[in-house]
Short mmCIF file of C-alpha atoms in Angstrom, two decimals:
data_model
loop_
_atom_site.label_atom_id
_atom_site.label_comp_id
_atom_site.label_asym_id
_atom_site.label_seq_id
_atom_site.Cartn_x
_atom_site.Cartn_y
_atom_site.Cartn_z
CA MET A 1017 -91.16 -14.51 -191.95
CA SER A 1018 -92.63 -16.79 -194.62
CA LYS A 1019 -94.07 -20.24 -194.11
CA GLN A 1020 -90.86 -21.82 -195.28
CA GLY A 1021 -88.90 -20.03 -192.55
CA LYS A 1022 -87.35 -17.47 -194.91
CA THR A 1023 -87.47 -13.71 -194.53
CA THR A 1024 -89.18 -11.55 -197.12
CA LEU A 1025 -85.78 -10.36 -198.29
CA GLU A 1026 -84.46 -13.90 -198.76
CA VAL A 1027 -87.56 -14.92 -200.70
CA ALA A 1028 -87.24 -11.87 -202.95
CA ILE A 1029 -83.53 -12.47 -203.53
CA GLU A 1030 -84.18 -16.10 -204.44
CA ALA A 1031 -86.98 -15.17 -206.82
CA LEU A 1032 -84.94 -12.46 -208.55
CA THR A 1033 -81.89 -14.70 -208.90
CA THR A 1034 -83.98 -17.48 -210.40
CA GLY A 1035 -85.52 -15.01 -212.83
CA LEU A 1036 -82.12 -13.75 -213.89
CA GLN A 1037 -80.78 -17.25 -214.48
CA ASN A 1038 -83.85 -18.17 -216.53
CA GLY A 1039 -83.39 -15.08 -218.68
CA GLU A 1040 -86.80 -13.62 -217.78
CA TYR A 1041 -85.36 -10.28 -216.72
CA PHE A 1042 -84.10 -9.54 -220.23
CA THR A 1043 -87.67 -8.98 -221.45
CA ARG A 1044 -87.52 -5.52 -219.91
CA THR A 1045 -83.86 -4.55 -219.42
CA THR A 1046 -80.29 -5.01 -220.61
CA PRO A 1047 -76.97 -5.23 -218.75
CA LYS A 1048 -76.28 -1.60 -219.61
CA ASP A 1049 -79.36 -0.12 -217.89
CA PHE A 1050 -79.71 -2.79 -215.18
CA ASP A 1051 -80.62 -1.01 -211.90
CA ALA A 1052 -80.06 -3.30 -208.94
CA GLU A 1053 -80.73 -0.55 -206.39
CA GLY A 1054 -84.34 -0.28 -207.49
CA PHE A 1055 -84.87 -3.78 -206.20
CA PHE A 1056 -84.24 -2.67 -202.61
CA THR A 1057 -86.88 0.05 -202.55
CA GLY A 1058 -89.23 -0.69 -199.66
CA PHE A 1059 -86.81 -2.73 -197.61
CA GLN A 1060 -86.16 -1.20 -194.21
CA ASP A 1061 -82.76 -2.79 -193.65
CA GLN A 1062 -80.89 -1.44 -196.67
CA ARG A 1063 -77.51 -2.48 -195.28
CA LYS A 1064 -78.56 -6.11 -194.92
CA ALA A 1065 -80.16 -6.06 -198.33
CA ARG A 1066 -76.94 -4.88 -199.97
CA SER A 1067 -74.92 -7.47 -198.06
CA ILE A 1068 -77.11 -10.34 -199.23
CA TRP A 1069 -77.06 -9.02 -202.79
CA SER A 1070 -73.28 -8.75 -202.93
CA SER A 1071 -72.64 -12.09 -201.21
CA VAL A 1072 -75.35 -14.20 -202.86
CA VAL A 1073 -76.67 -12.76 -206.10
CA ILE A 1074 -73.50 -11.32 -207.66
CA PRO A 1075 -71.42 -14.52 -207.19
CA ARG A 1076 -74.27 -16.54 -208.74
CA LEU A 1077 -74.43 -14.17 -211.68
CA MET A 1078 -70.67 -14.39 -212.25
CA SER A 1079 -70.68 -18.20 -212.08
CA SER A 1080 -73.59 -18.50 -214.53
CA ASN A 1081 -73.10 -20.18 -217.89
CA HIS A 1082 -75.09 -17.34 -219.49
CA GLY A 1083 -72.71 -14.75 -220.97
CA GLU A 1084 -75.07 -11.80 -220.42
CA LEU A 1085 -75.54 -12.72 -216.76
CA ARG A 1086 -71.78 -12.71 -216.23
CA LYS A 1087 -71.62 -9.21 -217.75
CA ILE A 1088 -74.25 -8.02 -215.27
CA GLY A 1089 -72.28 -9.51 -212.38
CA LEU A 1090 -69.07 -7.75 -213.45
CA SER A 1091 -70.81 -4.41 -213.96
CA LEU A 1092 -72.44 -4.61 -210.53
CA GLN A 1093 -69.13 -5.44 -208.88
CA LYS A 1094 -67.44 -2.36 -210.34
CA LYS A 1095 -70.45 -0.12 -209.62
CA TRP A 1096 -70.81 -1.09 -205.99
CA ALA A 1097 -67.10 -1.33 -205.21
CA SER A 1098 -66.61 2.42 -205.60
CA LYS A 1099 -69.35 3.17 -203.04
CA SER A 1100 -67.66 1.14 -200.32
CA TYR A 1101 -64.11 2.27 -201.18
CA ARG A 1102 -63.66 4.75 -198.33
CA LYS A 1103 -65.23 2.47 -195.73
CA GLN A 1104 -63.00 -0.42 -196.72
CA LEU A 1105 -60.00 1.92 -196.79
CA ASP A 1106 -60.58 3.05 -193.20
CA LYS A 1107 -61.03 -0.53 -192.04
CA ALA A 1108 -57.86 -1.65 -193.79
CA ARG A 1109 -55.90 1.31 -192.38
CA ALA A 1110 -56.84 0.36 -188.83
CA HIS A 1111 -55.92 -3.28 -189.43
CA VAL A 1112 -52.50 -2.53 -190.89
CA LYS A 1113 -51.73 -0.02 -188.14
CA ALA A 1114 -52.37 -2.69 -185.51
CA VAL A 1115 -50.08 -5.12 -187.32
CA LEU A 1116 -47.24 -2.64 -187.67
CA GLU A 1117 -47.38 -1.80 -183.97
CA SER A 1118 -47.08 -5.48 -183.01
CA VAL A 1119 -43.77 -6.16 -184.78
CA HIS A 1120 -40.21 -5.14 -184.04
CA LYS A 1121 -39.36 -1.52 -184.98
CA HIS A 1122 -36.62 -2.49 -187.39
CA GLN A 1123 -38.73 -5.11 -189.09
CA ALA A 1124 -41.66 -2.72 -189.19
CA LYS A 1125 -39.55 -0.30 -191.24
CA VAL A 1126 -38.62 -3.07 -193.65
CA LEU A 1127 -42.26 -4.11 -193.82
CA ASP A 1128 -43.40 -0.58 -194.53
CA HIS A 1129 -40.79 -0.17 -197.26
CA SER A 1130 -41.89 -3.47 -198.81
CA TYR A 1131 -45.50 -2.32 -198.82
CA LYS A 1132 -44.57 0.80 -200.77
CA ASP A 1133 -42.67 -1.21 -203.38
CA LEU A 1134 -45.42 -3.78 -203.71
CA CYS A 1135 -48.19 -1.22 -204.09
CA HIS A 1136 -46.46 0.93 -206.69
CA THR A 1137 -47.95 -1.24 -209.44
CA LEU A 1138 -51.40 -0.93 -207.87
CA GLU A 1139 -51.23 2.87 -208.02
CA ILE A 1140 -50.42 2.73 -211.74
CA GLN A 1141 -53.27 0.31 -212.41
CA GLU A 1142 -55.73 2.41 -210.44
CA ALA A 1143 -54.74 5.57 -212.32
CA SER A 1144 -55.17 3.74 -215.63
CA MET A 1145 -58.64 2.53 -214.64
CA SER A 1146 -59.69 6.02 -213.56
CA HIS A 1147 -58.53 7.45 -216.91
CA THR A 1148 -60.83 5.10 -218.84
CA GLN A 1149 -63.83 6.32 -216.83
CA GLY A 1150 -63.51 9.87 -218.16
CA SER A 1151 -61.29 12.88 -217.62
CA SER A 1152 -63.58 14.53 -215.06
CA SER A 1153 -63.91 11.39 -212.99
CA HIS A 1154 -60.16 10.86 -213.25
CA SER A 1155 -59.44 14.34 -211.95
CA GLU A 1156 -61.80 13.94 -209.01
CA ASN A 1157 -60.33 10.59 -208.00
CA HIS A 1158 -56.79 11.95 -208.35
CA GLU A 1159 -57.55 14.86 -206.00
CA GLU A 1160 -59.10 12.52 -203.46
CA GLU A 1161 -56.05 10.23 -203.52
CA ASP A 1162 -53.65 13.18 -203.16
CA SER A 1163 -55.59 14.44 -200.16
CA SER A 1164 -55.51 11.03 -198.56
CA LYS A 1165 -51.75 10.72 -199.18
CA ASP A 1166 -51.11 14.09 -197.51
CA GLN A 1167 -52.84 12.84 -194.38
CA ASP A 1168 -51.23 9.45 -194.11
CA VAL A 1169 -49.01 8.40 -197.04
CA ASP A 1170 -47.53 5.27 -195.56
CA THR A 1171 -50.79 3.82 -194.29
CA ASP A 1172 -52.85 4.70 -197.38
CA ILE A 1173 -50.44 2.97 -199.73
CA THR A 1174 -50.44 -0.03 -197.46
CA THR A 1175 -54.20 -0.34 -197.49
CA LYS A 1176 -54.42 -0.54 -201.27
CA ALA A 1177 -52.83 -3.96 -200.99
CA GLN A 1178 -55.71 -4.83 -198.63
CA LEU A 1179 -58.31 -3.72 -201.17
CA LYS A 1180 -56.70 -5.72 -203.98
CA ARG A 1181 -56.12 -8.89 -202.00
CA PRO A 1182 -57.23 -12.18 -203.61
CA ARG A 1183 -59.58 -14.19 -201.42
CA ASP A 1184 -58.71 -17.69 -200.32
CA ASP A 1185 -61.31 -20.24 -201.27
CA HIS A 1186 -61.96 -20.96 -197.59
CA ASN A 1187 -62.80 -17.38 -196.59
CA GLN A 1188 -66.45 -16.88 -195.71
CA GLU A 1189 -68.83 -16.75 -198.69
CA SER A 1190 -70.64 -13.73 -197.25
CA ASP A 1191 -68.05 -11.19 -198.34
CA PHE A 1192 -66.37 -13.03 -201.23
CA GLY A 1193 -68.29 -11.33 -204.03
CA GLN A 1194 -67.88 -7.83 -202.64
CA THR A 1195 -64.12 -8.19 -202.08
CA GLN A 1196 -63.58 -9.57 -205.57
CA GLY A 1197 -65.49 -6.56 -206.93
CA ILE A 1198 -63.28 -4.09 -205.08
CA ARG A 1199 -60.16 -5.87 -206.29
CA GLN A 1200 -61.22 -5.86 -209.94
CA SER A 1201 -62.45 -2.26 -209.77
CA LEU A 1202 -59.09 -0.99 -208.57
CA ALA A 1203 -57.05 -3.15 -210.92
CA GLY A 1204 -59.13 -2.61 -214.05
CA GLN A 1205 -58.22 -6.08 -215.22
CA GLU A 1206 -58.69 -9.76 -214.40
CA PRO A 1207 -57.23 -11.08 -211.12
CA VAL A 1208 -53.58 -11.96 -211.23
CA ASP A 1209 -53.22 -15.65 -212.05
CA LYS A 1210 -50.44 -16.17 -209.56
CA ASP A 1211 -49.66 -19.04 -207.24
CA LEU A 1212 -46.45 -19.45 -205.32
CA ASP A 1213 -45.82 -23.07 -206.33
CA THR A 1214 -46.05 -22.31 -210.06
CA VAL A 1215 -42.84 -20.31 -209.97
CA HIS A 1216 -39.93 -21.93 -211.78
CA SER A 1217 -37.37 -19.83 -209.92
CA ASP A 1218 -36.63 -20.09 -206.20
CA THR A 1219 -36.54 -16.30 -205.92
CA PHE A 1220 -39.35 -14.75 -203.87
CA SER A 1221 -40.26 -11.93 -206.25
CA ASP A 1222 -42.09 -8.64 -205.67
CA GLU A 1223 -45.24 -10.18 -207.09
CA ASP A 1224 -44.88 -13.07 -204.64
CA LYS A 1225 -44.50 -10.56 -201.81
CA ARG A 1226 -47.69 -8.83 -202.88
CA ALA A 1227 -49.61 -12.12 -202.90
CA PHE A 1228 -48.12 -13.04 -199.51
CA THR A 1229 -49.13 -9.65 -198.10
CA ASN A 1230 -52.66 -9.96 -199.46
CA THR A 1231 -53.06 -13.38 -197.88
CA PHE A 1232 -51.83 -12.08 -194.53
CA LEU A 1233 -54.19 -9.12 -194.55
CA ALA A 1234 -57.10 -11.45 -195.37
CA LEU A 1235 -56.54 -13.61 -192.27
CA LYS A 1236 -59.44 -13.39 -189.86
CA LYS A 1237 -58.26 -15.72 -187.11
CA LYS A 1238 -54.75 -16.07 -185.75
CA THR A 1239 -53.05 -18.45 -183.34
CA GLY A 1240 -52.09 -16.82 -180.05
CA LEU A 1241 -48.88 -17.73 -178.22
CA PRO A 1242 -48.00 -17.60 -174.49
CA SER A 1243 -45.81 -14.54 -175.14
CA GLY A 1244 -48.84 -12.59 -176.39
CA LYS A 1245 -47.73 -12.62 -180.04
CA THR A 1246 -49.43 -14.57 -182.81
CA VAL A 1247 -47.90 -17.26 -185.03
CA GLU A 1248 -49.07 -15.56 -188.22
CA ASP A 1249 -47.56 -12.16 -187.32
CA ILE A 1250 -44.18 -13.75 -186.59
CA LEU A 1251 -44.18 -15.77 -189.82
CA PHE A 1252 -45.25 -12.79 -191.92
CA THR A 1253 -42.62 -10.48 -190.44
CA GLU A 1254 -39.91 -13.00 -191.30
CA GLY A 1255 -41.37 -14.16 -194.61
CA ILE A 1256 -41.69 -10.70 -196.15
CA VAL A 1257 -37.90 -10.20 -196.00
CA ARG A 1258 -36.82 -13.69 -197.12
CA LYS A 1259 -35.36 -13.84 -200.61
CA GLN A 1260 -36.21 -17.48 -201.41
CA HIS A 1261 -39.48 -19.43 -201.41
CA ASP A 1262 -40.22 -21.07 -198.09
CA LEU A 1263 -43.05 -22.85 -196.29
CA ILE A 1264 -43.31 -19.73 -194.15
CA HIS A 1265 -44.93 -18.03 -197.14
CA SER A 1266 -47.80 -20.52 -196.80
CA PHE A 1267 -47.91 -19.91 -193.02
CA VAL A 1268 -46.66 -23.46 -192.48
CA ILE A 1269 -44.21 -24.19 -189.66
CA ASP A 1270 -41.47 -26.68 -190.53
CA VAL A 1271 -40.57 -28.04 -187.08
CA ASP A 1272 -37.31 -29.50 -188.47
CA ASP A 1273 -36.07 -26.15 -189.80
CA GLU A 1274 -33.65 -24.43 -187.42
CA SER A 1275 -34.17 -20.98 -188.93
CA THR A 1276 -37.91 -21.26 -188.30
CA ARG A 1277 -37.29 -22.51 -184.78
CA ALA A 1278 -35.15 -19.45 -184.05
CA LEU A 1279 -38.09 -17.11 -184.73
CA PHE A 1280 -39.95 -18.22 -181.59
CA LYS A 1281 -39.20 -17.94 -177.90
CA SER A 1282 -38.68 -21.21 -176.03
CA ASN A 1283 -42.07 -21.16 -174.31
CA ASP A 1284 -43.82 -20.33 -177.59
CA TRP A 1285 -42.03 -23.16 -179.39
CA SER A 1286 -42.96 -25.62 -176.65
CA PHE A 1287 -46.57 -24.55 -177.09
CA ILE A 1288 -46.37 -25.16 -180.85
CA VAL A 1289 -44.85 -28.66 -180.70
CA ALA A 1290 -46.71 -29.83 -177.58
CA GLU A 1291 -49.48 -31.50 -179.56
CA GLN A 1292 -47.32 -32.79 -182.42
CA ASP A 1293 -47.82 -36.56 -182.28
CA GLU A 1294 -45.97 -38.22 -185.16
CA SER A 1295 -46.31 -41.78 -183.87
CA VAL A 1296 -48.16 -44.45 -185.83
CA GLU A 1297 -49.72 -47.19 -183.72
CA LEU A 1298 -50.06 -50.74 -185.08
CA SER A 1299 -52.92 -52.82 -183.74
CA ASP A 1300 -52.24 -56.12 -185.52
CA CYS A 1301 -50.16 -58.29 -183.17
CA ASP A 1302 -49.00 -60.60 -185.98
CA VAL A 1303 -47.77 -57.66 -188.04
CA ILE A 1304 -45.82 -56.33 -185.04
CA ALA A 1305 -44.30 -59.75 -184.32
CA THR A 1306 -43.26 -60.22 -187.96
CA LEU A 1307 -41.62 -56.78 -188.06
CA GLU A 1308 -39.64 -57.59 -184.92
CA ARG A 1309 -38.43 -60.86 -186.45
CA LEU A 1310 -37.36 -59.11 -189.66
CA GLN A 1311 -35.43 -56.49 -187.70
CA ASP A 1312 -33.36 -59.09 -185.89
CA VAL A 1313 -31.90 -60.80 -188.99
CA ASN A 1314 -28.59 -59.89 -190.62
CA SER A 1315 -28.54 -61.91 -193.85
CA ILE A 1316 -30.61 -62.59 -196.95
CA SER A 1317 -30.92 -66.27 -196.07
CA SER A 1318 -32.41 -65.41 -192.68
CA LEU A 1319 -34.93 -63.11 -194.33
CA MET A 1320 -35.88 -65.85 -196.79
CA ASP A 1321 -36.45 -68.29 -193.92
CA ILE A 1322 -38.97 -65.92 -192.36
CA LEU A 1323 -40.72 -65.24 -195.66
CA ASN A 1324 -41.01 -68.97 -196.41
CA GLN A 1325 -42.82 -69.56 -193.12
CA ARG A 1326 -45.93 -67.49 -193.68
CA HIS A 1327 -48.53 -67.12 -190.98
CA LEU A 1328 -51.53 -69.45 -191.02
CA ARG A 1329 -53.80 -66.44 -191.51
CA LEU A 1330 -52.45 -66.17 -195.05
CA GLY A 1331 -53.68 -69.63 -195.99
CA LYS A 1332 -57.15 -70.82 -196.90
CA ASP A 1333 -58.76 -68.65 -194.19
CA PHE A 1334 -57.33 -65.43 -195.64
CA ARG A 1335 -59.74 -62.48 -195.61
CA MET A 1336 -58.87 -59.27 -197.42
CA GLU A 1337 -60.39 -56.85 -194.92
CA ARG A 1338 -58.70 -58.55 -191.96
CA ASP A 1339 -55.39 -60.03 -193.13
CA TYR A 1340 -54.20 -57.86 -196.02
CA ASP A 1341 -51.68 -55.79 -194.01
CA LEU A 1342 -49.84 -58.94 -192.95
CA LYS A 1343 -49.86 -60.32 -196.51
CA TRP A 1344 -48.59 -57.01 -197.88
CA LEU A 1345 -45.66 -57.04 -195.43
CA TYR A 1346 -44.48 -60.44 -196.67
CA ASP A 1347 -44.97 -59.47 -200.33
CA ALA A 1348 -43.16 -56.12 -200.00
CA VAL A 1349 -40.07 -57.56 -198.29
CA SER A 1350 -39.96 -60.40 -200.82
CA LYS A 1351 -40.02 -57.96 -203.73
CA TRP A 1352 -37.33 -55.77 -202.16
CA ILE A 1353 -35.08 -58.83 -201.81
CA ASP A 1354 -35.54 -59.53 -205.53
CA MET A 1355 -34.49 -55.95 -206.33
CA TYR A 1356 -31.43 -56.33 -204.10
CA MET A 1357 -30.32 -59.55 -205.79
CA ILE A 1358 -30.76 -58.63 -209.47
CA PRO A 1359 -27.48 -58.80 -211.48
CA PHE A 1360 -27.27 -55.05 -212.03
CA PRO A 1361 -25.59 -52.51 -209.71
CA VAL A 1362 -28.73 -50.47 -209.01
CA PHE A 1363 -27.32 -49.16 -205.72
CA ASN A 1364 -24.15 -47.64 -207.15
CA SER A 1365 -25.05 -47.04 -210.79
CA ASP A 1366 -25.21 -43.56 -212.30
CA ALA A 1367 -27.93 -44.65 -214.75
CA PRO A 1368 -31.19 -42.61 -214.77
CA LEU A 1369 -33.14 -44.98 -212.54
CA GLU A 1370 -35.77 -42.65 -211.09
CA PHE A 1371 -38.62 -44.54 -212.77
CA PHE A 1372 -37.16 -47.87 -211.60
CA TRP A 1373 -37.20 -46.75 -207.99
CA ARG A 1374 -40.68 -45.32 -208.30
CA SER A 1375 -42.29 -48.29 -210.07
CA GLN A 1376 -40.37 -51.26 -208.66
CA VAL A 1377 -38.92 -50.45 -205.24
CA TRP A 1378 -41.39 -47.86 -203.97
CA GLY A 1379 -44.09 -49.32 -206.17
CA VAL A 1380 -45.07 -51.57 -203.27
CA LEU A 1381 -46.80 -48.50 -201.83
CA ASP A 1382 -49.34 -48.70 -204.64
CA SER A 1383 -50.52 -52.08 -203.41
CA LEU A 1384 -50.47 -51.10 -199.74
CA PHE A 1385 -53.92 -49.56 -200.01
CA PHE A 1386 -55.64 -52.28 -202.04
CA ASP A 1387 -57.85 -53.25 -199.09
CA LEU A 1388 -59.32 -49.74 -198.68
CA PRO A 1389 -62.66 -49.19 -200.44
CA ASP A 1390 -62.73 -46.43 -203.08
CA ILE A 1391 -59.02 -45.63 -202.49
CA PHE A 1392 -56.34 -45.96 -205.17
CA MET A 1393 -52.77 -44.80 -205.74
CA ILE A 1394 -52.49 -42.64 -208.85
CA GLY A 1395 -48.94 -42.77 -210.22
CA GLY A 1396 -47.20 -40.63 -212.79
CA GLU A 1397 -46.92 -36.87 -213.07
CA GLY A 1398 -50.40 -35.61 -212.25
CA GLN A 1399 -52.18 -32.56 -210.85
CA GLY A 1400 -53.45 -32.40 -207.30
CA LEU A 1401 -57.21 -32.05 -206.92
CA GLU A 1402 -57.08 -29.69 -203.94
CA SER A 1403 -54.58 -27.27 -205.48
CA THR A 1404 -56.56 -27.31 -208.75
CA ASN A 1405 -59.80 -26.52 -206.92
CA ARG A 1406 -58.15 -23.74 -204.91
CA ARG A 1407 -56.68 -22.00 -207.95
CA ASN A 1408 -59.87 -22.18 -210.00
CA THR A 1409 -62.03 -20.97 -207.10
CA GLN A 1410 -59.84 -17.88 -206.92
CA GLN A 1411 -60.12 -17.31 -210.69
CA LEU A 1412 -63.91 -17.01 -211.22
CA SER A 1413 -63.54 -14.67 -214.18
CA LYS A 1414 -61.14 -16.95 -216.04
CA SER A 1415 -62.58 -18.84 -219.00
CA ARG A 1416 -59.71 -21.35 -219.09
CA LYS A 1417 -59.26 -23.85 -216.28
CA VAL A 1418 -56.10 -23.37 -214.22
CA GLY A 1419 -54.02 -26.48 -213.53
CA GLY A 1420 -53.00 -27.55 -210.04
CA SER A 1421 -49.53 -28.35 -208.75
CA LYS A 1422 -48.06 -31.62 -210.02
CA SER A 1423 -46.66 -34.56 -208.11
CA ASP A 1424 -45.26 -38.02 -208.88
CA GLY A 1425 -48.18 -39.76 -207.20
CA TYR A 1426 -51.35 -39.24 -205.19
CA LEU A 1427 -53.35 -41.48 -202.90
CA ARG A 1428 -56.85 -40.55 -204.02
CA SER A 1429 -60.36 -41.28 -202.83
CA PHE A 1430 -63.02 -42.02 -205.46
CA GLY A 1431 -66.03 -42.15 -203.15
CA ALA A 1432 -68.94 -39.71 -203.16
CA SER A 1433 -66.45 -37.04 -204.25
CA LYS A 1434 -62.83 -37.24 -205.38
CA ALA A 1435 -60.22 -36.12 -202.86
CA ASP A 1436 -56.46 -36.49 -202.40
CA ILE A 1437 -55.21 -38.07 -199.18
CA MET A 1438 -51.44 -38.36 -199.65
CA THR A 1439 -48.83 -37.16 -202.13
CA ILE A 1440 -45.49 -38.58 -203.30
CA GLU A 1441 -42.40 -36.94 -204.80
CA GLY A 1442 -39.50 -38.93 -206.26
CA GLY A 1443 -35.99 -37.97 -207.28
CA ARG A 1444 -33.08 -39.55 -209.12
CA ASN A 1445 -30.70 -38.88 -206.23
CA TRP A 1446 -31.19 -38.63 -202.51
CA ASP A 1447 -29.12 -35.52 -201.97
CA PRO A 1448 -30.29 -33.08 -199.24
CA PHE A 1449 -28.03 -30.41 -200.76
CA ALA A 1450 -29.41 -30.73 -204.30
CA LYS A 1451 -31.72 -28.02 -205.61
CA LYS A 1452 -34.44 -30.52 -206.59
CA TYR A 1453 -34.45 -32.11 -203.15
CA LYS A 1454 -34.62 -28.75 -201.37
CA SER A 1455 -37.43 -27.55 -203.61
CA GLU A 1456 -39.58 -30.69 -203.39
CA ALA A 1457 -38.88 -31.92 -199.85
CA GLY A 1458 -38.52 -28.52 -198.24
CA TRP A 1459 -41.28 -26.59 -199.98
CA LYS A 1460 -43.30 -28.20 -202.78
CA ILE A 1461 -44.63 -31.24 -200.93
CA GLY A 1462 -45.41 -29.08 -197.90
CA ARG A 1463 -47.55 -26.82 -200.08
CA GLN A 1464 -49.42 -29.80 -201.50
CA LEU A 1465 -50.12 -31.24 -198.06
CA HIS A 1466 -51.25 -27.80 -196.94
CA ASP A 1467 -53.88 -27.77 -199.71
CA ILE A 1468 -55.05 -31.26 -198.74
CA PHE A 1469 -55.25 -30.35 -195.06
CA ARG A 1470 -57.22 -27.17 -195.70
CA ALA A 1471 -59.68 -29.00 -197.94
CA ARG A 1472 -60.35 -31.58 -195.21
CA THR A 1473 -60.68 -29.07 -192.34
CA VAL A 1474 -62.53 -26.10 -193.83
CA ASP A 1475 -65.86 -26.96 -192.15
CA GLN A 1476 -64.50 -28.71 -189.05
CA ASP A 1477 -63.92 -27.48 -185.50
CA ALA A 1478 -60.47 -27.07 -183.94
CA ALA A 1479 -60.65 -30.26 -181.85
CA TRP A 1480 -61.34 -32.38 -184.93
CA CYS A 1481 -58.60 -30.68 -186.94
CA LYS A 1482 -55.97 -31.49 -184.31
CA GLN A 1483 -56.59 -35.20 -184.85
CA LEU A 1484 -56.12 -35.04 -188.63
CA LYS A 1485 -52.82 -35.99 -190.25
CA THR A 1486 -51.73 -35.68 -193.86
CA TYR A 1487 -48.79 -37.69 -195.18
CA GLY A 1488 -46.21 -37.01 -197.85
CA ILE A 1489 -43.41 -39.27 -199.08
CA ILE A 1490 -40.07 -38.23 -200.57
CA PHE A 1491 -37.96 -41.03 -202.05
CA GLY A 1492 -34.63 -41.29 -203.85
CA VAL A 1493 -31.47 -43.36 -203.93
CA THR A 1494 -28.02 -42.72 -202.47
CA TYR A 1495 -25.26 -43.79 -204.84
CA GLY A 1496 -21.91 -44.87 -203.51
#
């Protein structure tokens, strides 16, 4: 142990990584003849040394701005992935076997059939990669795969999806580099730039199923239910056979969806919704009293009487941090009355008024947060920060930045670091049976809130996470 509290291995790793990033190592070697294993000579704990190398050094090499360093990182990934292939294969086989035994027999057959279809492409890619490494190496790998298939065809095919799985950006950093290396070694190409909410079609394709399967196999912790099953196993078993995109494919439970409710036993469902508190408590007595007065009126003139008798707090003693909510309530209702009284049939017109509703009627939401420091409502079609960060974290080898999912508005924090807090989707019509409404209200906005929630809770404990809420707003107009 060094004076700084670091082990000899950690000091050596840090020194070597710094040297690589400064370009000092290139005075005596090139990416082609780089021998990382020589670095570990003399270390007693070889296993720990390799783990630190693959989880710390390789990711830093791949994220470097130096082109030669990135080449070294890629070459090391492919070199070391082959050595851990069989170990990872055995581990994946055991994991998948446990999953298959926990589901219904009929659904297990469907699941197994889906695995075979999804992994057919992986077999072709792996054979292509082996061919580029030389005919002798190709023959040896082919014989090894045939032998493995003879022993356990169904399970071996299944586990290749495990080895190719893309890592979520919130998986532990310790095994991120190694898993990415295995995935790229088997595929022989860059990771698939695929995200469920980029699909223009509602169809849940074979490629979507593969991504869904990879995410499921990468889960390390699951939520247990009173029946002994886990939430994730139930959602995966149902999601893999669904033909259309659904929040289930993000492992999100829509408590208002009857088909999702039917997947769980009554005691399990009670356990799930027991801690769902959707109430919003108001602490300002004057705001509560004003809302109650507004609810009791039945005419425009009565509303105007209330609005013309503003509370004394909104006079010369007005303070933004204390009285803004009450002021906003008066201003919002007043503006809505103006919209109601304009000489144009906005409530029964078939004109394209989506922007009108977003900017004028629901535009009062933009001013609702004016009293919050470093918080602002970003309107217009824009990309979510959390979904953008997630996609680009998963695409380390991509030179071009991947865009995040788009929404009609975001409530965004501009403090020490930018972060989204709420998202808004707007539509021309409020029609629960319309394709746009189903896509945005039933799936898209749920995915966006899922990204926001994960970004806020990645380093927090379970008790803290249960207190966190994320909000999404869907608006439209009913014509009649």
